[in-house]
Amino acid sequence: MNVQNEVILLLGKTGAGKSTLGNLLLGRLDNHPFTASDEWESKTKNCEVATFTFENKTYDLVDTPGIFDTREGVNPLEKISEFVHKCAHGVRAILLVLEVGRITDEEKNSLMTIRNFLGKDARDNFIVVFSKANRNQVKDKRIAWNKIEILRTFIEQINNRWGISPNPDCYETEREPHEKRLTEIKKFIAQIKVLYSTKQFEENQKRLAEEQRKKKEDDERRKREYENKIREQEREKWEKEKENLKKEKENLEIKISQMKNYDTDSDSERDNWRTTSVPIKEVSKVTNVPKKEVSKVASVPKKEVEKTSDTKGIAILSSGITGAAVGTAMAPGIGTAVGYLAGVVVGVVVTL
Ligand SMILES: Nc1nc2c(ncn2[C@@H]2O[C@H](COP(=O)(O)OP(=O)(O)OP(=O)(O)O)[C@@H](O)[C@H]2O)c(=O)[nH]1
Ligand SMILES: [Mg+2]
């Protein structure tokens, strides 16, 4: 596509009314040369050029695909970029078409995207054109853009170059105000003193690429830092966990060792008890029963007497033997047994 003249670019989001405005600027009401869409879908797929003459000067009016056009195979900014690179005579005006009414986030985004895409140097060439205004807004040129911060800032930066696109629904019936609005836009175009060059565009593209590269680097660095931080936190957590487990293990080992010692102590205590057998002569001494009589009197075999290992047992046994001795003295035979039993009972009661 050859570009022979200074260019007027129509830019904006999909469906904003770029093709419609282009046709009206050319004085065409037949949906030509640019095709406006009657459907929900985006229409313009490639940059299209039409010659436009105003105040004896000829321009190439360029309709572009809407930014945020997500159709397969359409990368609007790439297409616009390719085209701007070919604008050997420079760009005179950039008509940024924004839908009036609700200025949505998408609308704000389209403004920021285009502003960033072309860079600061394009400020001298921008004209904001509000589309889809109602009859009164068209008639009075009245849009409350100054209530929206981003718009106010931008329009002030571009020296209040803003206009209203004619409403195609009532253009023919209310020609006068609509023509006025078109003339205002054309006058703004003619008043623009400086051209936006492909060189400025290329420099801005380089700046954007550099910014993107830096952003990517920053993002990757932040991602790495974040991952390292998470890894470090995990490591510290595991170190603590390991330390806790180690302490727990040590405590358990101490406990096990204490239990082992306790077992050993109990064994030796038990062994002590076991070995604390009471010799017959001691029993005889305590009970005043002759040594050879002790086992007889107690009706307990001699070795059982000696095996008896606990003090309670000895006391009970001694009590039994004493009882038996007393019983024998009182009534030999039955008295021994009765006395022994009575002695045991007394021993149990007293000891336990
Ligand atoms: N009421 C009203 N309707 C408009 C105006 N401008 C455009 N339209 C309508 O909005 C629809 C889309 O307009 P287009 O001119 O195709 O929009 P576009 O920005 O070229 O869209 P793409 O090429 O898809 O990016 C059409 O139905 C137009 O008739 C306007 O100022 N007022
Ligand atoms: Mg279009």
mmCIF file of C-alpha atoms and ligand atoms in Angstrom:
data_model
loop_
_atom_site.group_PDB
_atom_site.id
_atom_site.type_symbol
_atom_site.label_atom_id
_atom_site.label_comp_id
_atom_site.label_asym_id
_atom_site.label_seq_id
_atom_site.Cartn_x
_atom_site.Cartn_y
_atom_site.Cartn_z
ATOM 1 C CA MET A 1 0.000 0.000 0.000
ATOM 2 C CA ASN A 2 1.541 3.289 -1.120
ATOM 3 C CA VAL A 3 1.405 6.377 1.030
ATOM 4 C CA GLN A 4 1.693 9.479 -1.152
ATOM 5 C CA ASN A 5 0.698 12.229 1.229
ATOM 6 C CA GLU A 6 0.745 13.322 4.809
ATOM 7 C CA VAL A 7 -1.358 10.938 6.775
ATOM 8 C CA ILE A 8 -4.415 11.336 9.007
ATOM 9 C CA LEU A 9 -4.781 8.311 11.210
ATOM 10 C CA LEU A 10 -8.113 7.110 12.604
ATOM 11 C CA LEU A 11 -7.415 5.202 15.821
ATOM 12 C CA GLY A 12 -9.596 3.755 18.575
ATOM 13 C CA LYS A 13 -11.002 0.597 19.989
ATOM 14 C CA THR A 14 -13.102 -1.811 17.950
ATOM 15 C CA GLY A 15 -16.513 -0.436 17.056
ATOM 16 C CA ALA A 16 -15.713 3.093 18.254
ATOM 17 C CA GLY A 17 -16.822 4.564 14.932
ATOM 18 C CA LYS A 18 -13.537 5.091 13.068
ATOM 19 C CA SER A 19 -14.773 3.925 9.665
ATOM 20 C CA THR A 20 -17.994 5.927 10.074
ATOM 21 C CA LEU A 21 -16.095 9.115 10.909
ATOM 22 C CA GLY A 22 -13.696 8.482 8.019
ATOM 23 C CA ASN A 23 -16.550 8.225 5.543
ATOM 24 C CA LEU A 24 -18.252 11.345 6.907
ATOM 25 C CA LEU A 25 -15.030 13.355 6.700
ATOM 26 C CA LEU A 26 -14.895 12.324 3.056
ATOM 27 C CA GLY A 27 -18.524 13.452 2.656
ATOM 28 C CA ARG A 28 -19.689 9.913 1.943
ATOM 29 C CA LEU A 29 -22.920 8.545 3.325
ATOM 30 C CA ASP A 30 -22.862 5.277 1.417
ATOM 31 C CA ASN A 31 -20.641 3.366 3.834
ATOM 32 C CA HIS A 32 -17.697 3.853 1.499
ATOM 33 C CA PRO A 33 -14.767 3.815 1.021
ATOM 34 C CA PHE A 34 -14.461 2.433 4.544
ATOM 35 C CA THR A 35 -16.875 -0.244 5.643
ATOM 36 C CA ALA A 36 -18.609 0.478 8.923
ATOM 37 C CA SER A 37 -19.990 -2.473 10.821
ATOM 38 C CA ASP A 38 -23.633 -3.028 11.593
ATOM 39 C CA GLU A 39 -22.871 -6.088 13.618
ATOM 40 C CA TRP A 40 -21.336 -6.732 16.995
ATOM 41 C CA GLU A 41 -18.188 -8.020 15.356
ATOM 42 C CA SER A 42 -15.117 -5.947 14.573
ATOM 43 C CA LYS A 43 -15.038 -4.915 10.963
ATOM 44 C CA THR A 44 -11.856 -3.262 9.715
ATOM 45 C CA LYS A 45 -9.092 -5.838 9.558
ATOM 46 C CA ASN A 46 -6.288 -3.951 7.808
ATOM 47 C CA CYS A 47 -5.205 -0.359 7.426
ATOM 48 C CA GLU A 48 -7.126 1.194 4.533
ATOM 49 C CA VAL A 49 -6.262 4.434 2.766
ATOM 50 C CA ALA A 50 -8.462 7.044 1.048
ATOM 51 C CA THR A 51 -7.425 10.411 -0.341
ATOM 52 C CA PHE A 52 -8.862 13.382 1.501
ATOM 53 C CA THR A 53 -8.634 16.994 0.378
ATOM 54 C CA PHE A 54 -9.285 19.939 2.630
ATOM 55 C CA GLU A 55 -8.354 23.620 2.128
ATOM 56 C CA ASN A 56 -6.431 22.716 -1.010
ATOM 57 C CA LYS A 57 -4.285 20.207 0.764
ATOM 58 C CA THR A 58 -4.407 16.499 0.142
ATOM 59 C CA TYR A 59 -3.960 13.923 2.861
ATOM 60 C CA ASP A 60 -4.119 10.147 3.044
ATOM 61 C CA LEU A 61 -6.918 9.340 5.441
ATOM 62 C CA VAL A 62 -6.208 5.959 7.034
ATOM 63 C CA ASP A 63 -8.780 3.715 8.667
ATOM 64 C CA THR A 64 -7.213 1.161 11.043
ATOM 65 C CA PRO A 65 -8.294 -2.044 12.790
ATOM 66 C CA GLY A 66 -9.679 -1.411 16.263
ATOM 67 C CA ILE A 67 -7.267 -1.933 19.097
ATOM 68 C CA PHE A 68 -8.366 -4.789 21.383
ATOM 69 C CA ASP A 69 -9.558 -6.578 18.250
ATOM 70 C CA THR A 70 -9.047 -10.183 19.297
ATOM 71 C CA ARG A 71 -9.903 -11.900 16.041
ATOM 72 C CA GLU A 72 -7.526 -14.613 14.964
ATOM 73 C CA GLY A 73 -4.789 -13.330 12.660
ATOM 74 C CA VAL A 74 -5.388 -9.697 13.630
ATOM 75 C CA ASN A 75 -2.781 -7.922 15.691
ATOM 76 C CA PRO A 76 -4.016 -4.329 15.407
ATOM 77 C CA LEU A 77 -1.002 -2.575 16.884
ATOM 78 C CA GLU A 78 1.349 -4.624 14.722
ATOM 79 C CA LYS A 79 -0.663 -3.714 11.612
ATOM 80 C CA ILE A 80 -0.755 -0.031 12.555
ATOM 81 C CA SER A 81 2.960 -0.151 13.330
ATOM 82 C CA GLU A 82 3.757 -1.660 9.924
ATOM 83 C CA PHE A 83 1.724 1.076 8.322
ATOM 84 C CA VAL A 84 3.227 3.999 10.252
ATOM 85 C CA HIS A 85 6.698 2.810 9.235
ATOM 86 C CA LYS A 86 5.631 3.462 5.633
ATOM 87 C CA CYS A 87 4.397 7.021 6.223
ATOM 88 C CA ALA A 88 7.298 8.688 4.461
ATOM 89 C CA HIS A 89 5.549 12.103 4.461
ATOM 90 C CA GLY A 90 4.776 11.965 8.129
ATOM 91 C CA VAL A 91 1.531 11.901 10.083
ATOM 92 C CA ARG A 92 -0.333 15.211 10.290
ATOM 93 C CA ALA A 93 -3.165 14.239 12.610
ATOM 94 C CA ILE A 94 -4.169 11.348 14.788
ATOM 95 C CA LEU A 95 -7.919 11.189 15.352
ATOM 96 C CA LEU A 96 -8.444 9.249 18.557
ATOM 97 C CA VAL A 97 -12.067 8.098 18.448
ATOM 98 C CA LEU A 98 -13.611 7.510 21.884
ATOM 99 C CA GLU A 99 -17.186 6.478 22.532
ATOM 100 C CA VAL A 100 -19.028 8.983 24.611
ATOM 101 C CA GLY A 101 -21.610 8.021 27.214
ATOM 102 C CA ARG A 102 -20.067 5.620 29.598
ATOM 103 C CA ILE A 103 -16.311 6.039 29.429
ATOM 104 C CA THR A 104 -15.493 2.478 30.355
ATOM 105 C CA ASP A 105 -12.194 1.019 31.516
ATOM 106 C CA GLU A 106 -11.782 -0.306 27.985
ATOM 107 C CA GLU A 107 -12.121 3.224 26.664
ATOM 108 C CA LYS A 108 -9.551 4.503 29.162
ATOM 109 C CA ASN A 109 -7.279 1.603 28.273
ATOM 110 C CA SER A 110 -7.543 2.371 24.588
ATOM 111 C CA LEU A 111 -6.497 5.963 25.282
ATOM 112 C CA MET A 112 -3.509 4.881 27.372
ATOM 113 C CA THR A 113 -2.479 2.161 24.921
ATOM 114 C CA ILE A 114 -2.532 4.487 21.914
ATOM 115 C CA ARG A 115 -0.793 7.292 23.815
ATOM 116 C CA ASN A 116 1.947 4.907 24.871
ATOM 117 C CA PHE A 117 2.157 3.275 21.453
ATOM 118 C CA LEU A 118 2.905 6.572 19.692
ATOM 119 C CA GLY A 119 4.806 8.272 22.521
ATOM 120 C CA LYS A 120 5.035 11.824 23.807
ATOM 121 C CA ASP A 121 6.067 13.204 20.434
ATOM 122 C CA ALA A 122 2.587 12.481 19.089
ATOM 123 C CA ARG A 123 0.964 14.922 21.535
ATOM 124 C CA ASP A 124 1.105 17.720 18.983
ATOM 125 C CA ASN A 125 -0.861 15.650 16.494
ATOM 126 C CA PHE A 126 -3.686 14.162 18.557
ATOM 127 C CA ILE A 127 -7.317 15.183 18.238
ATOM 128 C CA VAL A 128 -9.838 13.439 20.487
ATOM 129 C CA VAL A 129 -13.129 12.774 18.702
ATOM 130 C CA PHE A 130 -16.114 11.579 20.713
ATOM 131 C CA SER A 131 -18.445 9.282 18.782
ATOM 132 C CA LYS A 132 -21.974 8.104 19.488
ATOM 133 C CA ALA A 133 -22.998 11.407 20.999
ATOM 134 C CA ASN A 134 -26.716 12.180 21.158
ATOM 135 C CA ARG A 135 -28.389 14.918 19.091
ATOM 136 C CA ASN A 136 -28.083 17.565 21.799
ATOM 137 C CA GLN A 137 -24.464 16.796 22.471
ATOM 138 C CA VAL A 138 -23.783 17.093 18.745
ATOM 139 C CA LYS A 139 -25.834 20.269 18.509
ATOM 140 C CA ASP A 140 -24.249 22.063 21.473
ATOM 141 C CA LYS A 141 -20.809 20.438 21.310
ATOM 142 C CA ARG A 142 -21.244 19.494 24.930
ATOM 143 C CA ILE A 143 -19.398 16.507 26.420
ATOM 144 C CA ALA A 144 -18.481 16.394 30.114
ATOM 145 C CA TRP A 145 -15.026 14.946 29.496
ATOM 146 C CA ASN A 146 -13.475 17.179 32.138
ATOM 147 C CA LYS A 147 -15.163 15.085 34.819
ATOM 148 C CA ILE A 148 -12.949 12.137 33.902
ATOM 149 C CA GLU A 149 -9.440 12.686 35.170
ATOM 150 C CA ILE A 150 -7.546 10.750 32.524
ATOM 151 C CA LEU A 151 -9.476 12.505 29.735
ATOM 152 C CA ARG A 152 -9.112 15.931 31.288
ATOM 153 C CA THR A 153 -5.353 15.502 31.636
ATOM 154 C CA PHE A 154 -4.976 14.194 28.111
ATOM 155 C CA ILE A 155 -7.162 16.792 26.404
ATOM 156 C CA GLU A 156 -5.373 19.572 28.278
ATOM 157 C CA GLN A 157 -2.035 18.134 27.168
ATOM 158 C CA ILE A 158 -3.157 18.284 23.544
ATOM 159 C CA ASN A 159 -4.285 21.905 23.794
ATOM 160 C CA ASN A 160 -8.009 21.170 23.927
ATOM 161 C CA ARG A 161 -8.187 19.685 20.476
ATOM 162 C CA TRP A 162 -11.385 17.734 20.808
ATOM 163 C CA GLY A 163 -14.493 17.338 18.691
ATOM 164 C CA ILE A 164 -17.630 15.289 18.144
ATOM 165 C CA SER A 165 -18.218 12.781 15.377
ATOM 166 C CA PRO A 166 -21.533 13.229 13.532
ATOM 167 C CA ASN A 167 -24.233 10.784 14.453
ATOM 168 C CA PRO A 168 -24.934 8.753 11.288
ATOM 169 C CA ASP A 169 -28.508 8.113 12.427
ATOM 170 C CA CYS A 170 -29.540 11.778 12.192
ATOM 171 C CA TYR A 171 -26.769 13.242 10.070
ATOM 172 C CA GLU A 172 -28.960 13.795 7.053
ATOM 173 C CA THR A 173 -31.939 15.252 8.896
ATOM 174 C CA GLU A 174 -29.852 17.586 11.016
ATOM 175 C CA ARG A 175 -27.182 18.504 8.587
ATOM 176 C CA GLU A 176 -26.161 21.890 9.981
ATOM 177 C CA PRO A 177 -24.876 20.965 13.460
ATOM 178 C CA HIS A 178 -23.315 17.823 12.060
ATOM 179 C CA GLU A 179 -21.462 19.737 9.350
ATOM 180 C CA LYS A 180 -20.269 22.143 12.028
ATOM 181 C CA ARG A 181 -18.783 19.298 14.026
ATOM 182 C CA LEU A 182 -17.048 17.938 10.940
ATOM 183 C CA THR A 183 -15.633 21.356 10.033
ATOM 184 C CA GLU A 184 -14.235 21.761 13.560
ATOM 185 C CA ILE A 185 -12.354 18.509 13.221
ATOM 186 C CA LYS A 186 -11.010 19.487 9.802
ATOM 187 C CA LYS A 187 -9.874 22.874 11.152
ATOM 188 C CA PHE A 188 -7.991 21.215 13.961
ATOM 189 C CA ILE A 189 -6.261 19.060 11.363
ATOM 190 C CA ALA A 190 -5.277 22.088 9.347
ATOM 191 C CA GLN A 191 -4.008 23.921 12.434
ATOM 192 C CA ILE A 192 -1.554 21.232 13.425
ATOM 193 C CA LYS A 193 1.884 22.652 12.748
ATOM 194 C CA VAL A 194 4.247 19.739 13.178
ATOM 195 C CA LEU A 195 4.353 16.325 11.626
ATOM 196 C CA TYR A 196 4.771 13.145 13.548
ATOM 197 C CA SER A 197 7.558 11.317 11.735
ATOM 198 C CA THR A 198 8.349 7.660 11.246
ATOM 199 C CA LYS A 199 11.666 8.412 12.978
ATOM 200 C CA GLN A 200 9.842 9.574 16.108
ATOM 201 C CA PHE A 201 7.673 6.511 15.894
ATOM 202 C CA GLU A 202 10.690 4.218 15.545
ATOM 203 C CA GLU A 203 12.392 5.857 18.509
ATOM 204 C CA ASN A 204 9.287 5.368 20.568
ATOM 205 C CA GLN A 205 9.086 1.733 19.480
ATOM 206 C CA LYS A 206 12.701 1.276 20.582
ATOM 207 C CA ARG A 207 11.926 2.905 23.914
ATOM 208 C CA LEU A 208 8.918 0.628 24.342
ATOM 209 C CA ALA A 209 10.982 -2.443 23.448
ATOM 210 C CA GLU A 210 13.637 -1.350 25.967
ATOM 211 C CA GLU A 211 10.974 -0.745 28.611
ATOM 212 C CA GLN A 212 9.492 -4.141 27.900
ATOM 213 C CA ARG A 213 12.902 -5.784 28.105
ATOM 214 C CA LYS A 214 13.563 -4.065 31.451
ATOM 215 C CA LYS A 215 10.113 -4.966 32.706
ATOM 216 C CA LYS A 216 10.663 -8.580 31.701
ATOM 217 C CA GLU A 217 14.034 -8.570 33.453
ATOM 218 C CA ASP A 218 12.497 -6.960 36.546
ATOM 219 C CA ASP A 219 9.639 -9.456 36.522
ATOM 220 C CA GLU A 220 12.063 -12.355 36.221
ATOM 221 C CA ARG A 221 14.286 -10.925 38.968
ATOM 222 C CA ARG A 222 11.288 -10.402 41.247
ATOM 223 C CA LYS A 223 10.110 -13.933 40.457
ATOM 224 C CA ARG A 224 13.580 -15.332 41.282
ATOM 225 C CA GLU A 225 13.731 -13.283 44.499
ATOM 226 C CA TYR A 226 10.306 -14.480 45.485
ATOM 227 C CA GLU A 227 11.186 -18.109 44.761
ATOM 228 C CA ASN A 228 14.460 -17.781 46.709
ATOM 229 C CA LYS A 229 12.598 -16.232 49.620
ATOM 230 C CA ILE A 230 10.083 -19.079 49.624
ATOM 231 C CA ARG A 231 12.923 -21.641 49.411
ATOM 232 C CA GLU A 232 14.764 -19.911 52.279
ATOM 233 C CA GLN A 233 11.589 -19.885 54.391
ATOM 234 C CA GLU A 234 11.066 -23.586 53.643
ATOM 235 C CA ARG A 235 14.688 -24.333 54.530
ATOM 236 C CA GLU A 236 14.415 -22.421 57.836
ATOM 237 C CA LYS A 237 11.181 -24.236 58.599
ATOM 238 C CA TRP A 238 12.818 -27.604 57.970
ATOM 239 C CA GLU A 239 15.887 -26.648 59.991
ATOM 240 C CA LYS A 240 13.627 -25.783 62.936
ATOM 241 C CA GLU A 241 11.674 -28.978 62.440
ATOM 242 C CA LYS A 242 14.916 -30.961 62.322
ATOM 243 C CA GLU A 243 16.149 -29.235 65.485
ATOM 244 C CA ASN A 244 12.869 -29.998 67.255
ATOM 245 C CA LEU A 245 13.006 -33.637 66.164
ATOM 246 C CA LYS A 246 16.601 -33.871 67.341
ATOM 247 C CA LYS A 247 15.628 -32.473 70.750
ATOM 248 C CA GLU A 248 12.676 -34.821 70.916
ATOM 249 C CA LYS A 249 14.934 -37.741 70.051
ATOM 250 C CA GLU A 250 17.397 -36.720 72.765
ATOM 251 C CA ASN A 251 14.595 -36.442 75.312
ATOM 252 C CA LEU A 252 13.284 -39.847 74.306
ATOM 253 C CA GLU A 253 16.744 -41.336 74.597
ATOM 254 C CA ILE A 254 17.073 -39.852 78.083
ATOM 255 C CA LYS A 255 13.689 -41.289 79.012
ATOM 256 C CA ILE A 256 14.566 -44.719 77.604
ATOM 257 C CA SER A 257 17.841 -44.686 79.458
ATOM 258 C CA GLN A 258 16.038 -43.668 82.673
ATOM 259 C CA MET A 259 13.553 -46.483 82.190
ATOM 260 C CA LYS A 260 16.378 -48.926 81.642
ATOM 261 C CA ASN A 261 18.078 -47.703 84.805
ATOM 262 C CA TYR A 262 14.812 -47.957 86.620
ATOM 263 C CA ASP A 263 14.433 -51.568 85.440
ATOM 264 C CA THR A 264 17.979 -52.352 86.515
ATOM 265 C CA ASP A 265 17.344 -50.721 89.892
ATOM 266 C CA SER A 266 14.144 -52.682 90.324
ATOM 267 C CA ASP A 267 15.920 -55.883 89.357
ATOM 268 C CA SER A 268 18.701 -55.291 91.820
ATOM 269 C CA GLU A 269 16.190 -54.279 94.488
ATOM 270 C CA ARG A 270 14.239 -57.407 93.783
ATOM 271 C CA ASP A 271 17.473 -59.384 93.897
ATOM 272 C CA ASN A 272 18.270 -57.740 97.217
ATOM 273 C CA TRP A 273 14.903 -58.743 98.561
ATOM 274 C CA ARG A 274 15.373 -62.205 97.268
ATOM 275 C CA THR A 275 18.690 -62.581 98.936
ATOM 276 C CA THR A 276 17.318 -61.178 102.142
ATOM 277 C CA SER A 277 16.331 -64.554 103.368
ATOM 278 C CA VAL A 278 15.992 -64.887 107.120
ATOM 279 C CA PRO A 279 18.121 -67.488 108.687
ATOM 280 C CA ILE A 280 16.329 -69.963 110.990
ATOM 281 C CA LYS A 281 18.343 -68.836 113.957
ATOM 282 C CA GLU A 282 17.015 -65.300 113.521
ATOM 283 C CA VAL A 283 13.454 -66.581 113.432
ATOM 284 C CA SER A 284 14.238 -68.627 116.512
ATOM 285 C CA LYS A 285 15.591 -65.545 118.233
ATOM 286 C CA VAL A 286 12.538 -63.485 117.409
ATOM 287 C CA THR A 287 10.057 -66.183 118.333
ATOM 288 C CA ASN A 288 11.899 -67.821 121.229
ATOM 289 C CA VAL A 289 11.311 -71.135 119.501
ATOM 290 C CA PRO A 290 14.287 -73.502 119.446
ATOM 291 C CA LYS A 291 15.998 -73.542 116.012
ATOM 292 C CA LYS A 292 15.150 -77.125 115.180
ATOM 293 C CA GLU A 293 11.529 -76.546 116.233
ATOM 294 C CA VAL A 294 10.963 -73.458 114.049
ATOM 295 C CA SER A 295 10.075 -75.228 110.875
ATOM 296 C CA LYS A 296 8.046 -77.829 112.685
ATOM 297 C CA VAL A 297 6.125 -75.290 114.755
ATOM 298 C CA ALA A 298 5.368 -73.130 111.697
ATOM 299 C CA SER A 299 4.453 -76.151 109.603
ATOM 300 C CA VAL A 300 6.577 -74.533 106.958
ATOM 301 C CA PRO A 301 9.464 -76.372 105.393
ATOM 302 C CA LYS A 302 12.776 -75.011 106.538
ATOM 303 C CA LYS A 303 13.821 -73.722 103.141
ATOM 304 C CA GLU A 304 10.529 -71.855 102.747
ATOM 305 C CA VAL A 305 11.184 -70.011 105.956
ATOM 306 C CA GLU A 306 14.597 -69.001 104.688
ATOM 307 C CA LYS A 307 13.214 -68.052 101.248
ATOM 308 C CA THR A 308 10.751 -65.635 102.688
ATOM 309 C CA SER A 309 12.023 -62.383 101.485
ATOM 310 C CA ASP A 310 9.963 -59.505 102.499
ATOM 311 C CA THR A 311 9.745 -57.920 105.847
ATOM 312 C CA LYS A 312 5.987 -58.132 105.910
ATOM 313 C CA GLY A 313 6.214 -61.820 105.261
ATOM 314 C CA ILE A 314 8.750 -62.211 108.045
ATOM 315 C CA ALA A 315 6.549 -60.303 110.422
ATOM 316 C CA ILE A 316 3.532 -62.404 109.487
ATOM 317 C CA LEU A 317 5.561 -65.595 109.700
ATOM 318 C CA SER A 318 7.071 -64.563 113.016
ATOM 319 C CA SER A 319 3.657 -63.711 114.373
ATOM 320 C CA GLY A 320 2.395 -67.116 113.167
ATOM 321 C CA ILE A 321 5.348 -68.923 114.762
ATOM 322 C CA THR A 322 4.886 -67.066 118.037
ATOM 323 C CA GLY A 323 1.184 -67.978 117.968
ATOM 324 C CA ALA A 324 2.103 -71.599 117.288
ATOM 325 C CA ALA A 325 4.575 -71.585 120.176
ATOM 326 C CA VAL A 326 1.949 -70.171 122.556
ATOM 327 C CA GLY A 327 -0.656 -72.662 121.235
ATOM 328 C CA THR A 328 1.757 -75.558 121.715
ATOM 329 C CA ALA A 329 2.448 -74.504 125.261
ATOM 330 C CA MET A 330 -1.264 -74.372 125.988
ATOM 331 C CA ALA A 331 -2.351 -77.494 124.126
ATOM 332 C CA PRO A 332 0.285 -79.438 122.213
ATOM 333 C CA GLY A 333 -1.068 -80.741 118.899
ATOM 334 C CA ILE A 334 -4.199 -78.783 118.033
ATOM 335 C CA GLY A 335 -2.922 -75.748 119.959
ATOM 336 C CA THR A 336 0.080 -75.486 117.644
ATOM 337 C CA ALA A 337 -2.055 -75.196 114.551
ATOM 338 C CA VAL A 338 -4.651 -72.891 116.140
ATOM 339 C CA GLY A 339 -1.899 -70.726 117.629
ATOM 340 C CA TYR A 340 -0.090 -70.561 114.296
ATOM 341 C CA LEU A 341 -3.207 -69.508 112.444
ATOM 342 C CA ALA A 342 -4.084 -66.947 115.095
ATOM 343 C CA GLY A 343 -0.522 -65.626 114.970
ATOM 344 C CA VAL A 344 -0.681 -65.304 111.165
ATOM 345 C CA VAL A 345 -3.985 -63.464 111.399
ATOM 346 C CA VAL A 346 -2.556 -61.099 114.016
ATOM 347 C CA GLY A 347 0.564 -60.677 111.849
ATOM 348 C CA VAL A 348 -1.516 -59.868 108.749
ATOM 349 C CA VAL A 349 -3.680 -57.370 110.605
ATOM 350 C CA VAL A 350 -0.739 -55.646 112.234
ATOM 351 C CA THR A 351 1.509 -55.620 109.172
ATOM 352 C CA LEU A 352 -0.909 -54.771 106.411
HETATM 353 N N1 LIG B 1 -25.227 6.564 17.014
HETATM 354 C C1 LIG B 1 -23.990 6.520 16.508
HETATM 355 N N2 LIG B 1 -23.571 5.385 15.954
HETATM 356 C C2 LIG B 1 -22.329 5.341 15.454
HETATM 357 C C3 LIG B 1 -21.488 6.458 15.490
HETATM 358 N N3 LIG B 1 -20.302 6.106 14.922
HETATM 359 C C4 LIG B 1 -20.440 4.824 14.548
HETATM 360 N N4 LIG B 1 -21.658 4.362 14.850
HETATM 361 C C5 LIG B 1 -22.147 3.015 14.637
HETATM 362 O O1 LIG B 1 -21.301 2.109 15.342
HETATM 363 C C6 LIG B 1 -21.106 0.922 14.618
HETATM 364 C C7 LIG B 1 -19.613 0.689 14.431
HETATM 365 O O2 LIG B 1 -19.065 1.732 13.676
HETATM 366 P P1 LIG B 1 -17.752 1.537 12.806
HETATM 367 O O3 LIG B 1 -17.531 2.839 12.089
HETATM 368 O O4 LIG B 1 -17.796 0.312 11.990
HETATM 369 O O5 LIG B 1 -16.699 1.342 13.970
HETATM 370 P P2 LIG B 1 -15.147 1.046 13.792
HETATM 371 O O6 LIG B 1 -14.450 1.793 14.838
HETATM 372 O O7 LIG B 1 -14.718 1.286 12.397
HETATM 373 O O8 LIG B 1 -15.110 -0.507 14.130
HETATM 374 P P3 LIG B 1 -13.993 -1.597 13.700
HETATM 375 O O9 LIG B 1 -13.662 -1.403 12.290
HETATM 376 O O10 LIG B 1 -14.672 -2.899 13.952
HETATM 377 O O11 LIG B 1 -12.844 -1.375 14.610
HETATM 378 C C8 LIG B 1 -21.844 1.134 13.293
HETATM 379 O O12 LIG B 1 -23.079 0.506 13.406
HETATM 380 C C9 LIG B 1 -22.018 2.614 13.198
HETATM 381 O O13 LIG B 1 -23.185 2.975 12.463
HETATM 382 C C10 LIG B 1 -21.986 7.658 16.105
HETATM 383 O O14 LIG B 1 -21.293 8.667 16.188
HETATM 384 N N5 LIG B 1 -23.230 7.628 16.614
HETATM 385 MG MG MG B 2 -13.825 0.131 11.039
#
